[in-house]
PDB file of C-alpha atoms in Angstrom:
ATOM      1  CA  SER A   1       0.000   0.000   0.000  1.00  0.00           C
ATOM      2  CA  SER A   2       1.165   3.545  -0.607  1.00  0.00           C
ATOM      3  CA  SER A   3       1.151   6.292   1.952  1.00  0.00           C
ATOM      4  CA  ILE A   4       1.868   9.971   2.128  1.00  0.00           C
ATOM      5  CA  SER A   5       5.342  10.486   3.521  1.00  0.00           C
ATOM      6  CA  ARG A   6       5.604  14.260   3.324  1.00  0.00           C
ATOM      7  CA  ILE A   7       3.429  17.362   3.018  1.00  0.00           C
ATOM      8  CA  VAL A   8       4.855  20.767   2.140  1.00  0.00           C
ATOM      9  CA  ALA A   9       2.719  23.854   2.717  1.00  0.00           C
ATOM     10  CA  THR A  10       3.638  27.007   0.830  1.00  0.00           C
ATOM     11  CA  MET A  11       2.239  30.502   1.153  1.00  0.00           C
ATOM     12  CA  ASP A  12       1.394  31.725  -2.311  1.00  0.00           C
ATOM     13  CA  SER A  13       0.695  35.407  -1.591  1.00  0.00           C
ATOM     14  CA  HIS A  14      -0.581  38.108  -3.923  1.00  0.00           C
ATOM     15  CA  GLN A  15      -1.963  41.603  -3.776  1.00  0.00           C
ATOM     16  CA  LYS A  16      -5.294  41.992  -5.569  1.00  0.00           C
ATOM     17  CA  LEU A  17      -3.615  44.242  -8.120  1.00  0.00           C
ATOM     18  CA  HIS A  18      -0.898  41.976  -9.502  1.00  0.00           C
ATOM     19  CA  ILE A  19       0.714  41.796 -12.944  1.00  0.00           C
ATOM     20  CA  ALA A  20      -0.554  38.216 -13.327  1.00  0.00           C
ATOM     21  CA  HIS A  21      -4.194  39.026 -12.458  1.00  0.00           C
ATOM     22  CA  PRO A  22      -6.848  40.099 -14.987  1.00  0.00           C
ATOM     23  CA  CYS A  23      -7.571  43.476 -13.331  1.00  0.00           C
ATOM     24  CA  PHE A  24      -4.025  44.718 -14.119  1.00  0.00           C
ATOM     25  CA  TRP A  25      -4.478  44.465 -17.909  1.00  0.00           C
ATOM     26  CA  THR A  26      -6.752  45.918 -20.572  1.00  0.00           C
ATOM     27  CA  ASN A  27      -7.178  44.850 -24.179  1.00  0.00           C
ATOM     28  CA  SER A  28      -6.439  47.981 -26.201  1.00  0.00           C
ATOM     29  CA  GLU A  29      -9.124  47.172 -28.782  1.00  0.00           C
ATOM     30  CA  THR A  30     -12.016  46.042 -26.590  1.00  0.00           C
ATOM     31  CA  GLY A  31     -11.189  47.505 -23.177  1.00  0.00           C
ATOM     32  CA  ALA A  32     -11.797  44.070 -21.624  1.00  0.00           C
ATOM     33  CA  HIS A  33      -9.598  42.390 -19.049  1.00  0.00           C
ATOM     34  CA  PRO A  34      -7.959  39.121 -20.122  1.00  0.00           C
ATOM     35  CA  ASP A  35      -9.595  35.858 -19.205  1.00  0.00           C
ATOM     36  CA  PRO A  36      -7.761  33.625 -16.739  1.00  0.00           C
ATOM     37  CA  PHE A  37      -5.056  31.529 -18.392  1.00  0.00           C
ATOM     38  CA  THR A  38      -4.512  34.063 -21.184  1.00  0.00           C
ATOM     39  CA  LEU A  39      -0.839  34.170 -22.180  1.00  0.00           C
ATOM     40  CA  ILE A  40       0.671  37.627 -22.655  1.00  0.00           C
ATOM     41  CA  SER A  41       3.949  37.853 -24.538  1.00  0.00           C
ATOM     42  CA  MET A  42       6.467  40.656 -24.688  1.00  0.00           C
ATOM     43  CA  GLU A  43       5.329  41.208 -28.281  1.00  0.00           C
ATOM     44  CA  ASP A  44       1.709  41.566 -27.077  1.00  0.00           C
ATOM     45  CA  VAL A  45       2.813  44.369 -24.734  1.00  0.00           C
ATOM     46  CA  LYS A  46       5.091  46.044 -27.296  1.00  0.00           C
ATOM     47  CA  SER A  47       2.351  46.008 -29.933  1.00  0.00           C
ATOM     48  CA  GLY A  48      -0.183  47.424 -27.481  1.00  0.00           C
ATOM     49  CA  LYS A  49      -2.500  44.419 -27.669  1.00  0.00           C
ATOM     50  CA  TRP A  50      -2.411  44.156 -23.864  1.00  0.00           C
ATOM     51  CA  ILE A  51      -1.647  47.263 -21.817  1.00  0.00           C
ATOM     52  CA  PRO A  52      -1.610  47.972 -18.100  1.00  0.00           C
ATOM     53  CA  ARG A  53      -4.752  49.803 -17.010  1.00  0.00           C
ATOM     54  CA  LYS A  54      -4.396  53.504 -17.724  1.00  0.00           C
ATOM     55  CA  ASP A  55      -5.565  54.491 -14.233  1.00  0.00           C
ATOM     56  CA  LEU A  56      -2.664  52.707 -12.519  1.00  0.00           C
ATOM     57  CA  LYS A  57      -0.122  55.034 -10.960  1.00  0.00           C
ATOM     58  CA  HIS A  58       3.116  54.129  -9.250  1.00  0.00           C
ATOM     59  CA  PRO A  59       4.877  56.366  -6.721  1.00  0.00           C
ATOM     60  CA  VAL A  60       8.157  57.983  -7.706  1.00  0.00           C
ATOM     61  CA  ARG A  61      11.032  55.519  -7.175  1.00  0.00           C
ATOM     62  CA  SER A  62       8.786  53.458  -4.931  1.00  0.00           C
ATOM     63  CA  PRO A  63      10.319  50.489  -3.109  1.00  0.00           C
ATOM     64  CA  PHE A  64       7.754  48.184  -4.773  1.00  0.00           C
ATOM     65  CA  ILE A  65      10.128  47.881  -7.734  1.00  0.00           C
ATOM     66  CA  ASP A  66      13.550  46.851  -6.491  1.00  0.00           C
ATOM     67  CA  ASP A  67      16.131  47.759  -9.147  1.00  0.00           C
ATOM     68  CA  ALA A  68      18.634  45.364  -7.534  1.00  0.00           C
ATOM     69  CA  ILE A  69      16.282  42.422  -8.058  1.00  0.00           C
ATOM     70  CA  LEU A  70      15.190  43.563 -11.510  1.00  0.00           C
ATOM     71  CA  SER A  71      18.835  43.947 -12.553  1.00  0.00           C
ATOM     72  CA  GLN A  72      19.483  40.243 -11.884  1.00  0.00           C
ATOM     73  CA  GLY A  73      17.927  39.606 -15.299  1.00  0.00           C
ATOM     74  CA  GLY A  74      20.175  42.206 -16.961  1.00  0.00           C
ATOM     75  CA  ASP A  75      20.735  45.922 -16.744  1.00  0.00           C
ATOM     76  CA  VAL A  76      17.821  48.063 -15.610  1.00  0.00           C
ATOM     77  CA  PRO A  77      16.866  50.035 -18.716  1.00  0.00           C
ATOM     78  CA  GLU A  78      17.226  53.813 -18.633  1.00  0.00           C
ATOM     79  CA  ASN A  79      13.658  54.275 -19.878  1.00  0.00           C
ATOM     80  CA  LEU A  80      12.061  52.298 -17.033  1.00  0.00           C
ATOM     81  CA  TYR A  81      11.390  55.597 -15.274  1.00  0.00           C
ATOM     82  CA  ASN A  82       9.946  58.720 -16.890  1.00  0.00           C
ATOM     83  CA  ALA A  83      12.698  61.319 -17.208  1.00  0.00           C
ATOM     84  CA  ASP A  84      10.402  64.259 -16.460  1.00  0.00           C
ATOM     85  CA  ASP A  85       8.923  63.142 -13.132  1.00  0.00           C
ATOM     86  CA  GLY A  86      10.681  59.912 -12.063  1.00  0.00           C
ATOM     87  CA  THR A  87       7.518  57.795 -12.110  1.00  0.00           C
ATOM     88  CA  LEU A  88       7.644  54.205 -13.268  1.00  0.00           C
ATOM     89  CA  ASP A  89       6.714  53.728 -16.927  1.00  0.00           C
ATOM     90  CA  LEU A  90       4.332  50.790 -16.459  1.00  0.00           C
ATOM     91  CA  VAL A  91       4.315  49.831 -20.138  1.00  0.00           C
ATOM     92  CA  GLN A  92       8.116  49.716 -20.197  1.00  0.00           C
ATOM     93  CA  TYR A  93       8.123  47.762 -16.932  1.00  0.00           C
ATOM     94  CA  CYS A  94       5.681  45.224 -18.415  1.00  0.00           C
ATOM     95  CA  ILE A  95       7.867  44.881 -21.512  1.00  0.00           C
ATOM     96  CA  GLU A  96      10.890  44.209 -19.294  1.00  0.00           C
ATOM     97  CA  TYR A  97       8.944  41.811 -17.076  1.00  0.00           C
ATOM     98  CA  THR A  98       7.682  39.718 -19.982  1.00  0.00           C
ATOM     99  CA  LYS A  99      11.043  39.908 -21.756  1.00  0.00           C
ATOM    100  CA  ARG A 100      12.836  38.505 -18.713  1.00  0.00           C
ATOM    101  CA  LEU A 101      10.291  35.711 -18.268  1.00  0.00           C
ATOM    102  CA  GLU A 102      10.720  34.689 -21.895  1.00  0.00           C
ATOM    103  CA  ALA A 103      14.527  35.034 -21.792  1.00  0.00           C
ATOM    104  CA  LYS A 104      14.673  32.379 -19.105  1.00  0.00           C
ATOM    105  CA  GLY A 105      13.083  30.060 -21.660  1.00  0.00           C
ATOM    106  CA  ARG A 106      10.426  28.999 -19.193  1.00  0.00           C
ATOM    107  CA  PHE A 107       7.186  30.679 -20.113  1.00  0.00           C
ATOM    108  CA  GLN A 108       5.176  33.689 -21.139  1.00  0.00           C
ATOM    109  CA  LEU A 109       3.198  35.649 -18.586  1.00  0.00           C
ATOM    110  CA  CYS A 110       0.098  33.641 -17.683  1.00  0.00           C
ATOM    111  CA  ILE A 111      -2.912  35.479 -16.300  1.00  0.00           C
ATOM    112  CA  TRP A 112      -4.256  33.635 -13.275  1.00  0.00           C
ATOM    113  CA  PRO A 113      -7.620  33.848 -11.577  1.00  0.00           C
ATOM    114  CA  GLU A 114      -7.311  35.914  -8.429  1.00  0.00           C
ATOM    115  CA  HIS A 115      -6.039  33.581  -5.714  1.00  0.00           C
ATOM    116  CA  CYS A 116      -4.260  33.724  -2.377  1.00  0.00           C
ATOM    117  CA  ILE A 117      -5.089  37.407  -1.981  1.00  0.00           C
ATOM    118  CA  ILE A 118      -3.383  38.743   1.138  1.00  0.00           C
ATOM    119  CA  GLY A 119      -5.997  39.195   3.862  1.00  0.00           C
ATOM    120  CA  SER A 120      -8.544  36.871   2.258  1.00  0.00           C
ATOM    121  CA  GLU A 121      -9.709  33.412   3.396  1.00  0.00           C
ATOM    122  CA  GLY A 122      -7.804  31.927   0.487  1.00  0.00           C
ATOM    123  CA  HIS A 123      -4.542  33.153   1.941  1.00  0.00           C
ATOM    124  CA  ASN A 124      -4.788  31.113   5.145  1.00  0.00           C
ATOM    125  CA  VAL A 125      -3.169  27.868   6.169  1.00  0.00           C
ATOM    126  CA  VAL A 126      -5.331  26.047   8.684  1.00  0.00           C
TER     127      VAL A 126
END
């Protein structure tokens, strides 16, 4: 007979607004959010097929984007931040994000259903 010899619990944790959740993205032609399990490539972002929501704002040089971590996939591009006000260029960030995923040869960005949202029941281990 077989038996379970080990269980590993992990804490998958996400903010509601996450680059891999539908509410982050908008289809530039229809205005719709992507369905779960939609794949978004770097080319999709560059072409404008999928764009970050226009109402998203990111604080100037906010600690949410750690240049030291981002630079592990290569140099942080000069145009990641807007020259005039220092805010994060979300489109450029999304291009870099998808580019680095694809460069690892693993996958394109997959849009997931919202799950393990910090503060929700789905984020608990009981």
